[in-house]
């Protein structure tokens, strides 16, 4: 032990003598360029040289070797892939009621006849004898499907007739048919809006528009729902902050009648802002064609705005026209561009011919029977009045909207909690009162943040007794169920 201590003391002493000798060495106190170089500066300089030398060397990398079979097997056993689908929640397990007959003003659910307020059958044309006869004739002539896209032998003469009929009805130069309503938005938006473009959209647009915007890869900015001050501020901010804004393609995207709130867009104000800030505009008229305007030509007629003020007009045909598919209408260049670059048109099988025939007939009926539009508006006014004093709920939709939207006056504090309360009301009136209504429950893909509510789709085919039954049933249900929740 003593020998070890003695050796350590000798090493420390020798090191101390070496350091002292360095500082006392002749060049340790040399003068260079009239600067006195002390011994400590010499040592620091030496350390700096060593550090620079080490930094200049390549980093050490251990030699690579292939994994052994045992190591590969162990890694494979430990690996756990992400689930193919998300975990199923109790909310997802809820099965919606199943209809056992046509979705007219009355339908059969679980073997029981109920008054139906869940179908956007605004003019009551679903099940119309005239439409059925037209479809039967077309089926006998053309068969069921077209078995090919429009550009590859899927164009049938009735498609061209339907496109011409839509354009004539809406007063536009041309139109284009899509085989599925939502695919109209999925395809038309990305056909025009590209990466780098700027799109200003209402935060309440439905999922079809949301998906089209996502597919476009454009820069998407949302403004407050149906709020023109928010739209004006957003347009001003985008124009002022982005120096390249005037060189970019810029769009405003709105719905005529919002499916998620029942509100009607103030088109005349939007057009003024569009022209002031030099934006293009896309308008979805899915819930306004056959509903708004003196002759059912939609929001443009309702607001007395010429259709050529709007760059792109789209609509699904599964609502007032009671068929299926969708269309886009506008000037010839807008339409021709879609025939070459719109994926839903180029690659999808074309609209079944009998549906194109039914659309032509439905438009004929809208023009020939204006009393359907009058009846629809009377029914909207009657049910709106009947529900105006309902306990715990308030009407947030526009008085002329065919979608009456009821929201909770006092929220539970969460969207999930609100939805549960509203679904309890809907289940109660279906089981106890025979009135079929639906909540605005959204899929996990839908990013709309508007408050949830109960939607009632009004039809010209509803009778006065149907409307009275709906209002009285809802009043009884809310009086009992909302008291229980309170």
CSV table of C-alpha atoms in Angstrom, one decimal:
chain,number,residue,atom,x,y,z
A,1,UNK,CA,0.0,0.0,0.0
A,2,UNK,CA,2.8,2.4,0.9
A,3,UNK,CA,4.6,1.6,-2.3
A,4,UNK,CA,1.5,2.4,-4.4
A,5,UNK,CA,1.2,5.8,-2.6
A,6,UNK,CA,4.9,6.5,-3.2
A,7,UNK,CA,4.6,5.7,-6.9
A,8,UNK,CA,1.6,8.0,-7.3
A,9,UNK,CA,3.4,10.8,-5.5
A,10,UNK,CA,6.4,10.5,-7.7
A,11,UNK,CA,4.2,10.7,-10.9
A,12,UNK,CA,2.4,13.8,-9.6
A,13,UNK,CA,5.7,15.3,-8.7
A,14,UNK,CA,7.2,14.6,-12.1
A,15,UNK,CA,4.2,16.0,-13.9
A,16,UNK,CA,4.4,19.2,-11.8
A,17,UNK,CA,8.1,19.6,-12.6
A,18,UNK,CA,7.4,19.2,-16.3
A,19,UNK,CA,4.7,21.8,-16.3
A,20,UNK,CA,6.9,24.2,-14.3
A,21,UNK,CA,9.7,23.7,-16.8
A,22,UNK,CA,7.4,24.5,-19.7
A,23,UNK,CA,6.5,27.8,-18.2
A,24,UNK,CA,10.1,28.6,-17.3
A,25,UNK,CA,11.5,27.6,-20.7
A,26,UNK,CA,13.1,30.3,-22.7
A,27,UNK,CA,10.5,30.6,-25.5
A,28,UNK,CA,7.7,30.5,-23.0
A,29,UNK,CA,8.3,34.1,-22.4
A,30,UNK,CA,9.2,35.2,-25.9
A,31,UNK,CA,8.1,38.4,-27.5
A,32,UNK,CA,6.5,38.1,-30.9
A,33,UNK,CA,5.4,41.3,-32.8
A,34,UNK,CA,5.9,43.2,-29.6
A,35,UNK,CA,3.4,40.9,-27.8
A,36,UNK,CA,4.6,39.1,-24.7
A,37,UNK,CA,3.8,35.4,-25.1
A,38,UNK,CA,3.4,33.8,-21.7
A,39,UNK,CA,3.6,30.0,-21.1
A,40,UNK,CA,-0.1,29.6,-20.6
A,41,UNK,CA,-0.8,31.1,-24.1
A,42,UNK,CA,1.6,28.6,-25.5
A,43,UNK,CA,-0.2,25.7,-23.9
A,44,UNK,CA,-3.6,27.1,-25.1
A,45,UNK,CA,-2.3,27.5,-28.6
A,46,UNK,CA,-1.1,23.9,-28.6
A,47,UNK,CA,-4.5,22.7,-27.4
A,48,UNK,CA,-6.2,24.6,-30.2
A,49,UNK,CA,-3.9,23.0,-32.8
A,50,UNK,CA,-4.8,19.6,-31.4
A,51,UNK,CA,-8.5,20.3,-31.4
A,52,UNK,CA,-8.4,21.5,-35.0
A,53,UNK,CA,-6.5,18.4,-36.0
A,54,UNK,CA,-9.0,16.1,-34.4
A,55,UNK,CA,-12.0,18.0,-36.0
A,56,UNK,CA,-10.5,17.6,-39.4
A,57,UNK,CA,-10.3,13.8,-39.1
A,58,UNK,CA,-13.1,11.6,-40.4
A,59,UNK,CA,-15.5,10.4,-37.8
A,60,UNK,CA,-15.1,6.8,-36.8
A,61,UNK,CA,-17.7,4.4,-38.1
A,62,UNK,CA,-17.9,0.9,-36.9
A,63,UNK,CA,-17.6,-1.6,-39.8
A,64,UNK,CA,-21.0,-2.7,-41.1
A,65,UNK,CA,-22.0,-6.4,-41.0
A,66,UNK,CA,-25.1,-8.1,-42.2
A,67,UNK,CA,-27.6,-9.2,-39.6
A,68,UNK,CA,-27.7,-12.9,-38.8
A,69,UNK,CA,-30.7,-15.0,-39.4
A,70,UNK,CA,-31.3,-15.2,-35.7
A,71,UNK,CA,-31.2,-11.4,-35.3
A,72,UNK,CA,-33.6,-10.9,-38.3
A,73,UNK,CA,-36.1,-13.5,-36.8
A,74,UNK,CA,-36.0,-11.7,-33.4
A,75,UNK,CA,-36.7,-8.3,-35.0
A,76,UNK,CA,-39.6,-9.8,-37.0
A,77,UNK,CA,-41.1,-11.3,-33.8
A,78,UNK,CA,-40.8,-7.9,-32.0
A,79,UNK,CA,-42.4,-5.9,-34.9
A,80,UNK,CA,-46.0,-4.9,-34.5
A,81,UNK,CA,-47.7,-3.3,-37.6
A,82,UNK,CA,-50.1,-0.4,-37.2
A,83,UNK,CA,-53.8,-1.6,-37.2
A,84,UNK,CA,-55.4,-1.7,-40.6
A,85,UNK,CA,-58.4,0.1,-39.2
A,86,UNK,CA,-58.8,2.3,-36.1
A,87,UNK,CA,-60.3,0.7,-33.0
A,88,UNK,CA,-64.1,0.5,-33.0
A,89,UNK,CA,-65.7,2.8,-30.5
A,90,UNK,CA,-69.3,2.4,-29.1
A,91,UNK,CA,-70.3,5.4,-31.3
A,92,UNK,CA,-69.2,3.5,-34.4
A,93,UNK,CA,-71.2,0.4,-33.5
A,94,UNK,CA,-74.5,2.3,-33.6
A,95,UNK,CA,-76.5,1.0,-36.6
A,96,UNK,CA,-78.8,3.5,-38.4
A,97,UNK,CA,-82.4,2.6,-39.1
A,98,UNK,CA,-83.0,0.6,-42.3
A,99,UNK,CA,-85.7,1.7,-44.8
A,100,UNK,CA,-87.9,-1.1,-46.1
A,101,UNK,CA,-89.6,1.0,-48.8
A,102,UNK,CA,-89.0,4.0,-51.1
A,103,UNK,CA,-87.7,7.1,-49.2
A,104,UNK,CA,-90.8,9.2,-49.9
A,105,UNK,CA,-92.7,11.4,-47.5
A,106,UNK,CA,-93.7,8.2,-45.8
A,107,UNK,CA,-91.5,5.1,-45.5
A,108,UNK,CA,-91.3,1.9,-43.6
A,109,UNK,CA,-88.7,1.5,-40.8
A,110,UNK,CA,-88.7,-1.8,-38.8
A,111,UNK,CA,-92.0,-2.7,-40.2
A,112,UNK,CA,-93.6,0.5,-39.1
A,113,UNK,CA,-95.0,3.3,-41.3
A,114,UNK,CA,-93.3,6.6,-40.4
A,115,UNK,CA,-93.3,10.2,-41.6
A,116,UNK,CA,-89.9,10.7,-43.3
A,117,UNK,CA,-87.9,13.9,-42.8
A,118,UNK,CA,-84.5,12.4,-43.7
A,119,UNK,CA,-84.6,12.4,-47.5
A,120,UNK,CA,-83.7,15.4,-49.6
A,121,UNK,CA,-86.8,14.7,-51.8
A,122,UNK,CA,-87.6,18.4,-51.9
A,123,UNK,CA,-90.2,18.4,-54.7
A,124,UNK,CA,-91.6,15.0,-53.9
A,125,UNK,CA,-90.5,13.5,-57.3
A,126,UNK,CA,-89.1,10.3,-55.8
A,127,UNK,CA,-91.5,7.6,-56.9
A,128,UNK,CA,-93.2,10.0,-59.4
A,129,UNK,CA,-95.1,8.0,-62.0
A,130,UNK,CA,-93.8,10.2,-64.8
A,131,UNK,CA,-90.2,9.5,-63.8
A,132,UNK,CA,-90.8,5.8,-63.4
A,133,UNK,CA,-92.3,5.6,-66.9
A,134,UNK,CA,-89.3,7.6,-68.3
A,135,UNK,CA,-86.8,5.3,-66.6
A,136,UNK,CA,-88.7,2.2,-67.8
A,137,UNK,CA,-88.6,3.4,-71.4
A,138,UNK,CA,-84.9,4.2,-71.1
A,139,UNK,CA,-84.1,0.8,-69.5
A,140,UNK,CA,-85.8,-1.0,-72.4
A,141,UNK,CA,-83.8,1.0,-75.0
A,142,UNK,CA,-80.4,1.3,-73.4
A,143,UNK,CA,-80.2,-1.3,-70.6
A,144,UNK,CA,-79.0,-0.5,-67.1
A,145,UNK,CA,-75.4,0.7,-67.3
A,146,UNK,CA,-73.1,2.2,-69.9
A,147,UNK,CA,-70.0,0.0,-69.2
A,148,UNK,CA,-67.5,2.6,-70.1
A,149,UNK,CA,-66.2,6.1,-69.4
A,150,UNK,CA,-67.4,9.0,-71.5
A,151,UNK,CA,-64.2,9.2,-73.5
A,152,UNK,CA,-64.0,5.5,-74.2
A,153,UNK,CA,-67.3,4.5,-75.9
A,154,UNK,CA,-69.4,5.4,-72.8
A,155,UNK,CA,-71.1,8.4,-74.3
A,156,UNK,CA,-74.7,7.8,-75.2
A,157,UNK,CA,-77.0,10.3,-77.0
A,158,UNK,CA,-79.1,10.8,-73.9
A,159,UNK,CA,-76.0,12.0,-72.0
A,160,UNK,CA,-75.6,14.8,-74.6
A,161,UNK,CA,-79.3,15.6,-74.4
A,162,UNK,CA,-79.2,15.8,-70.6
A,163,UNK,CA,-76.1,18.1,-70.7
A,164,UNK,CA,-77.9,20.4,-73.2
A,165,UNK,CA,-81.1,20.4,-71.1
A,166,UNK,CA,-79.3,21.4,-67.9
A,167,UNK,CA,-77.4,24.2,-69.7
A,168,UNK,CA,-80.6,25.5,-71.2
A,169,UNK,CA,-82.5,25.3,-67.8
A,170,UNK,CA,-79.7,27.2,-66.0
A,171,UNK,CA,-78.9,29.6,-68.8
A,172,UNK,CA,-75.3,28.6,-69.2
A,173,UNK,CA,-73.4,27.8,-72.4
A,174,UNK,CA,-72.5,24.2,-71.6
A,175,UNK,CA,-72.6,21.5,-68.8
A,176,UNK,CA,-70.9,18.2,-68.0
A,177,UNK,CA,-72.4,15.1,-66.4
A,178,UNK,CA,-70.8,13.0,-63.6
A,179,UNK,CA,-71.9,9.6,-62.6
A,180,UNK,CA,-71.9,10.2,-58.9
A,181,UNK,CA,-73.0,13.3,-57.0
A,182,UNK,CA,-70.0,13.7,-54.7
A,183,UNK,CA,-67.5,12.8,-57.4
A,184,UNK,CA,-68.5,16.1,-59.1
A,185,UNK,CA,-66.8,18.0,-56.3
A,186,UNK,CA,-64.0,15.4,-55.9
A,187,UNK,CA,-63.1,15.9,-59.5
A,188,UNK,CA,-64.1,19.4,-60.6
A,189,UNK,CA,-62.2,21.2,-57.8
A,190,UNK,CA,-58.8,19.4,-58.4
A,191,UNK,CA,-59.3,19.9,-62.1
A,192,UNK,CA,-58.9,23.7,-61.6
A,193,UNK,CA,-57.2,24.2,-58.2
A,194,UNK,CA,-53.6,23.0,-58.1
A,195,UNK,CA,-50.7,23.0,-55.8
A,196,UNK,CA,-49.7,26.6,-55.0
A,197,UNK,CA,-53.1,28.0,-55.7
A,198,UNK,CA,-55.0,29.7,-52.9
A,199,UNK,CA,-58.6,28.7,-52.0
A,200,UNK,CA,-60.8,30.6,-49.5
A,201,UNK,CA,-63.6,28.3,-48.4
A,202,UNK,CA,-66.5,28.5,-45.9
A,203,UNK,CA,-65.7,26.5,-42.8
A,204,UNK,CA,-69.2,24.9,-43.1
A,205,UNK,CA,-68.8,23.2,-46.5
A,206,UNK,CA,-69.8,19.6,-46.7
A,207,UNK,CA,-67.4,16.7,-46.8
A,208,UNK,CA,-67.5,16.3,-50.6
A,209,UNK,CA,-66.1,19.8,-51.0
A,210,UNK,CA,-63.6,19.3,-48.2
A,211,UNK,CA,-62.2,16.2,-50.0
A,212,UNK,CA,-62.0,18.0,-53.3
A,213,UNK,CA,-60.0,20.7,-51.7
A,214,UNK,CA,-57.7,18.2,-50.0
A,215,UNK,CA,-57.1,16.4,-53.3
A,216,UNK,CA,-56.2,19.7,-55.0
A,217,UNK,CA,-53.2,20.2,-52.7
A,218,UNK,CA,-53.9,24.0,-52.8
A,219,UNK,CA,-53.4,26.3,-49.9
A,220,UNK,CA,-56.7,26.1,-48.1
A,221,UNK,CA,-57.9,29.0,-45.8
A,222,UNK,CA,-61.3,28.8,-44.1
A,223,UNK,CA,-63.4,31.8,-43.2
A,224,UNK,CA,-66.2,31.9,-40.5
A,225,UNK,CA,-69.4,30.2,-41.6
A,226,UNK,CA,-71.5,32.5,-43.8
A,227,UNK,CA,-69.8,35.5,-42.3
A,228,UNK,CA,-69.1,38.2,-44.9
A,229,UNK,CA,-67.0,40.3,-42.6
A,230,UNK,CA,-64.7,37.3,-42.0
A,231,UNK,CA,-64.6,36.6,-45.7
A,232,UNK,CA,-63.7,40.2,-46.4
A,233,UNK,CA,-60.9,40.2,-43.8
A,234,UNK,CA,-59.5,36.9,-45.1
A,235,UNK,CA,-59.4,38.1,-48.7
A,236,UNK,CA,-57.8,41.4,-47.6
A,237,UNK,CA,-55.2,39.5,-45.5
A,238,UNK,CA,-54.3,37.1,-48.3
A,239,UNK,CA,-54.0,39.8,-50.8
A,240,UNK,CA,-51.9,42.1,-48.6
A,241,UNK,CA,-49.6,39.5,-47.1
A,242,UNK,CA,-48.8,37.5,-50.2
A,243,UNK,CA,-46.9,39.6,-52.7
A,244,UNK,CA,-47.4,36.9,-55.3
A,245,UNK,CA,-51.2,36.7,-54.7
A,246,UNK,CA,-52.1,38.5,-57.8
A,247,UNK,CA,-50.0,36.1,-59.9
A,248,UNK,CA,-51.6,33.0,-58.3
A,249,UNK,CA,-55.0,31.4,-59.1
A,250,UNK,CA,-57.3,32.3,-56.3
A,251,UNK,CA,-60.8,30.9,-55.6
A,252,UNK,CA,-63.7,31.3,-53.2
A,253,UNK,CA,-65.7,28.1,-52.5
A,254,UNK,CA,-69.2,28.2,-51.0
A,255,UNK,CA,-72.5,26.3,-50.9
A,256,UNK,CA,-75.7,27.8,-52.0
A,257,UNK,CA,-77.6,26.1,-49.1
A,258,UNK,CA,-75.3,24.7,-46.5
A,259,UNK,CA,-76.0,21.1,-45.7
A,260,UNK,CA,-74.3,21.5,-42.3
A,261,UNK,CA,-76.5,24.4,-41.1
A,262,UNK,CA,-79.3,25.0,-43.5
A,263,UNK,CA,-78.1,28.6,-44.1
A,264,UNK,CA,-78.2,30.3,-47.5
A,265,UNK,CA,-75.1,32.1,-48.8
A,266,UNK,CA,-75.5,35.8,-49.5
A,267,UNK,CA,-74.4,35.4,-53.1
A,268,UNK,CA,-74.8,39.1,-54.1
A,269,UNK,CA,-72.3,40.1,-51.3
A,270,UNK,CA,-69.9,37.4,-52.2
A,271,UNK,CA,-69.9,38.4,-55.9
A,272,UNK,CA,-69.0,42.0,-54.9
A,273,UNK,CA,-66.0,40.8,-52.8
A,274,UNK,CA,-65.0,38.3,-55.5
A,275,UNK,CA,-64.8,41.1,-58.1
A,276,UNK,CA,-63.1,43.6,-55.7
A,277,UNK,CA,-60.3,41.2,-54.8
A,278,UNK,CA,-60.2,39.5,-58.2
A,279,UNK,CA,-60.9,35.9,-57.1
A,280,UNK,CA,-62.6,33.2,-59.1
A,281,UNK,CA,-65.6,31.4,-57.6
A,282,UNK,CA,-67.0,27.9,-57.2
A,283,UNK,CA,-70.6,27.5,-56.1
A,284,UNK,CA,-72.2,24.2,-55.1
A,285,UNK,CA,-76.0,24.4,-55.8
A,286,UNK,CA,-76.8,20.8,-54.7
A,287,UNK,CA,-79.5,21.9,-52.2
A,288,UNK,CA,-80.8,24.9,-54.1
A,289,UNK,CA,-81.5,23.7,-57.6
A,290,UNK,CA,-85.3,23.1,-57.8
A,291,UNK,CA,-85.8,24.9,-54.5
A,292,UNK,CA,-84.6,28.6,-54.7
A,293,UNK,CA,-85.5,31.2,-57.2
A,294,UNK,CA,-88.9,32.1,-58.8
A,295,UNK,CA,-88.7,29.1,-61.1
A,296,UNK,CA,-86.3,26.8,-59.1
A,297,UNK,CA,-83.1,27.7,-60.9
A,298,UNK,CA,-81.2,28.0,-57.7
A,299,UNK,CA,-79.3,30.7,-55.8
A,300,UNK,CA,-78.3,32.7,-58.8
A,301,UNK,CA,-82.0,33.3,-59.7
A,302,UNK,CA,-82.9,33.8,-56.0
A,303,UNK,CA,-80.3,36.6,-55.7
A,304,UNK,CA,-80.8,37.9,-59.2
A,305,UNK,CA,-77.1,37.3,-60.1
A,306,UNK,CA,-76.3,36.4,-63.7
A,307,UNK,CA,-74.8,32.9,-63.9
A,308,UNK,CA,-71.8,34.1,-65.9
A,309,UNK,CA,-70.7,36.0,-62.8
A,310,UNK,CA,-69.8,32.6,-61.3
A,311,UNK,CA,-66.9,30.7,-62.8
A,312,UNK,CA,-67.9,27.1,-61.8
A,313,UNK,CA,-71.3,25.9,-60.7
A,314,UNK,CA,-71.7,22.3,-59.4
A,315,UNK,CA,-74.6,20.3,-58.1
A,316,UNK,CA,-75.6,16.8,-57.2
A,317,UNK,CA,-78.8,15.5,-58.8
A,318,UNK,CA,-79.9,13.3,-55.9
A,319,UNK,CA,-82.0,16.0,-54.2
A,320,UNK,CA,-84.8,18.0,-55.8
A,321,UNK,CA,-84.4,16.2,-59.1
A,322,UNK,CA,-84.7,12.8,-57.3
A,323,UNK,CA,-82.2,11.0,-59.6
A,324,UNK,CA,-78.5,10.4,-59.2
A,325,UNK,CA,-75.2,11.8,-60.5
A,326,UNK,CA,-74.0,15.3,-60.7
A,327,UNK,CA,-73.2,18.1,-63.1
A,328,UNK,CA,-71.0,21.1,-63.5
A,329,UNK,CA,-72.1,24.0,-65.7
A,330,UNK,CA,-70.5,27.2,-67.0
A,331,UNK,CA,-68.8,28.5,-70.1
A,332,UNK,CA,-67.5,26.2,-72.8
A,333,UNK,CA,-63.8,26.4,-71.8
A,334,UNK,CA,-64.6,25.4,-68.2
A,335,UNK,CA,-66.5,22.4,-69.4
A,336,UNK,CA,-64.0,21.3,-72.1
A,337,UNK,CA,-61.2,21.5,-69.6
A,338,UNK,CA,-63.0,18.9,-67.4
A,339,UNK,CA,-63.5,16.5,-70.3
A,340,UNK,CA,-59.7,16.2,-70.5
A,341,UNK,CA,-58.5,16.6,-66.9
A,342,UNK,CA,-61.3,15.7,-64.5
A,343,UNK,CA,-60.7,12.3,-63.1
A,344,UNK,CA,-64.3,11.5,-62.2
A,345,UNK,CA,-65.3,12.1,-65.8
A,346,UNK,CA,-62.3,10.6,-67.6
A,347,UNK,CA,-62.0,7.4,-65.7
A,348,UNK,CA,-65.4,6.6,-64.2
A,349,UNK,CA,-68.1,4.7,-66.1
A,350,UNK,CA,-70.6,7.2,-67.4
A,351,UNK,CA,-74.0,7.9,-65.8
A,352,UNK,CA,-76.5,5.1,-66.5
A,353,UNK,CA,-78.7,6.2,-69.4
A,354,UNK,CA,-82.0,5.8,-67.5
A,355,UNK,CA,-80.8,8.3,-64.9
A,356,UNK,CA,-79.9,10.9,-67.6
A,357,UNK,CA,-83.4,10.4,-69.0
A,358,UNK,CA,-84.9,10.8,-65.6
A,359,UNK,CA,-83.0,14.1,-65.0
A,360,UNK,CA,-84.3,15.5,-68.3
A,361,UNK,CA,-87.9,14.6,-67.2
A,362,UNK,CA,-87.4,16.0,-63.7
A,363,UNK,CA,-86.3,19.4,-65.2
A,364,UNK,CA,-89.3,19.3,-67.4
A,365,UNK,CA,-91.6,18.8,-64.4
A,366,UNK,CA,-89.9,21.7,-62.5
A,367,UNK,CA,-90.7,24.0,-65.4
A,368,UNK,CA,-94.2,22.6,-66.0
A,369,UNK,CA,-95.4,22.4,-62.4
A,370,UNK,CA,-94.4,25.6,-60.5
A,371,UNK,CA,-97.0,24.7,-58.0
A,372,UNK,CA,-94.6,22.1,-56.5
A,373,UNK,CA,-92.2,25.0,-55.6
A,374,UNK,CA,-95.1,26.9,-54.1
A,375,UNK,CA,-96.1,23.9,-52.0
A,376,UNK,CA,-92.6,23.3,-50.8
A,377,UNK,CA,-92.3,26.9,-49.6
A,378,UNK,CA,-95.6,26.7,-47.8
A,379,UNK,CA,-94.5,23.5,-46.0
A,380,UNK,CA,-91.2,25.1,-45.0
A,381,UNK,CA,-93.0,28.1,-43.6
A,382,UNK,CA,-95.5,26.0,-41.8
A,383,UNK,CA,-93.0,23.7,-40.1
A,384,UNK,CA,-90.7,26.6,-39.3
A,385,UNK,CA,-93.6,28.4,-37.5
A,386,UNK,CA,-94.5,25.1,-35.7
A,387,UNK,CA,-91.0,24.7,-34.3
A,388,UNK,CA,-90.3,28.3,-33.5
A,389,UNK,CA,-91.1,27.9,-29.8
A,390,UNK,CA,-89.7,24.4,-29.2
A,391,UNK,CA,-88.2,23.9,-25.8
A,392,UNK,CA,-84.4,23.7,-25.6
A,393,UNK,CA,-83.8,23.9,-29.3
A,394,UNK,CA,-83.5,26.8,-31.8
A,395,UNK,CA,-83.8,27.1,-35.5
A,396,UNK,CA,-80.5,28.2,-37.0
A,397,UNK,CA,-81.3,27.7,-40.7
A,398,UNK,CA,-82.6,30.3,-43.1
A,399,UNK,CA,-86.4,30.7,-43.3
A,400,UNK,CA,-86.4,29.8,-47.0
A,401,UNK,CA,-84.1,26.8,-46.6
A,402,UNK,CA,-85.5,23.3,-47.4
A,403,UNK,CA,-83.3,22.0,-44.5
A,404,UNK,CA,-84.6,23.0,-41.1
A,405,UNK,CA,-81.7,22.8,-38.7
A,406,UNK,CA,-82.3,22.6,-35.0
A,407,UNK,CA,-79.4,23.2,-32.5
A,408,UNK,CA,-79.3,23.0,-28.7
A,409,UNK,CA,-79.9,26.4,-27.1
A,410,UNK,CA,-77.5,25.3,-24.3
A,411,UNK,CA,-74.6,23.1,-25.2
A,412,UNK,CA,-73.5,20.2,-22.9
A,413,UNK,CA,-70.0,21.5,-23.3
A,414,UNK,CA,-68.8,19.0,-25.9
A,415,UNK,CA,-69.9,18.1,-29.5
A,416,UNK,CA,-70.1,14.4,-28.5
A,417,UNK,CA,-72.4,15.2,-25.5
A,418,UNK,CA,-74.6,17.4,-27.7
A,419,UNK,CA,-74.8,14.7,-30.3
A,420,UNK,CA,-75.9,12.1,-27.8
A,421,UNK,CA,-78.7,14.4,-26.5
A,422,UNK,CA,-79.9,15.0,-30.1
A,423,UNK,CA,-79.7,11.3,-31.0
A,424,UNK,CA,-81.8,10.5,-27.9
A,425,UNK,CA,-84.5,12.9,-29.2
A,426,UNK,CA,-84.4,11.4,-32.7
A,427,UNK,CA,-84.6,7.9,-31.4
A,428,UNK,CA,-87.5,8.8,-29.2
A,429,UNK,CA,-89.6,10.5,-31.9
A,430,UNK,CA,-89.0,7.5,-34.3
A,431,UNK,CA,-89.9,4.8,-31.8
A,432,UNK,CA,-92.7,6.6,-29.9
A,433,UNK,CA,-94.1,9.0,-32.4
A,434,UNK,CA,-93.5,7.5,-35.8
A,435,UNK,CA,-91.5,10.5,-37.1
A,436,UNK,CA,-88.2,9.8,-38.8
A,437,UNK,CA,-85.6,12.5,-38.4
A,438,UNK,CA,-81.8,12.6,-38.4
A,439,UNK,CA,-79.0,14.3,-36.6
A,440,UNK,CA,-76.0,15.9,-38.3
A,441,UNK,CA,-73.7,13.2,-37.2
A,442,UNK,CA,-70.5,13.4,-39.2
A,443,UNK,CA,-68.0,10.8,-40.2
A,444,UNK,CA,-64.4,10.7,-38.8
A,445,UNK,CA,-63.3,12.1,-42.2
A,446,UNK,CA,-65.5,15.2,-42.0
A,447,UNK,CA,-63.6,18.2,-40.6
A,448,UNK,CA,-66.5,20.5,-40.3
A,449,UNK,CA,-66.5,22.2,-36.9
A,450,UNK,CA,-70.0,23.7,-36.9
A,451,UNK,CA,-72.3,22.8,-34.0
A,452,UNK,CA,-74.3,19.5,-34.5
A,453,UNK,CA,-78.0,19.6,-34.7
A,454,UNK,CA,-81.2,17.9,-36.0
A,455,UNK,CA,-81.9,18.2,-39.7
A,456,UNK,CA,-85.4,18.0,-41.2
A,457,UNK,CA,-85.6,17.8,-45.0
A,458,UNK,CA,-88.9,19.3,-46.1
A,459,UNK,CA,-90.7,18.0,-49.1
A,460,UNK,CA,-93.6,19.4,-51.2
A,461,UNK,CA,-95.1,15.9,-50.8
A,462,UNK,CA,-95.5,16.3,-47.0
A,463,UNK,CA,-99.1,16.9,-46.0
A,464,UNK,CA,-100.2,19.4,-43.4
A,465,UNK,CA,-100.9,16.6,-41.0
A,466,UNK,CA,-97.3,15.3,-41.5
A,467,UNK,CA,-95.9,18.7,-40.6
A,468,UNK,CA,-98.2,19.1,-37.5
A,469,UNK,CA,-97.2,15.6,-36.3
A,470,UNK,CA,-93.5,16.4,-36.7
A,471,UNK,CA,-93.7,19.7,-34.7
A,472,UNK,CA,-95.9,18.3,-31.9
A,473,UNK,CA,-93.8,15.1,-31.6
A,474,UNK,CA,-90.5,17.1,-31.3
A,475,UNK,CA,-92.0,19.4,-28.7
A,476,UNK,CA,-93.1,16.5,-26.6
A,477,UNK,CA,-89.8,14.7,-26.9
A,478,UNK,CA,-87.7,17.8,-26.0
A,479,UNK,CA,-90.0,18.7,-23.1
A,480,UNK,CA,-89.4,15.3,-21.5
A,481,UNK,CA,-85.8,14.4,-22.6
A,482,UNK,CA,-84.2,17.8,-22.2
A,483,UNK,CA,-85.6,18.0,-18.7
A,484,UNK,CA,-84.0,14.7,-17.9
A,485,UNK,CA,-80.6,15.9,-19.3
A,486,UNK,CA,-80.9,19.1,-17.3
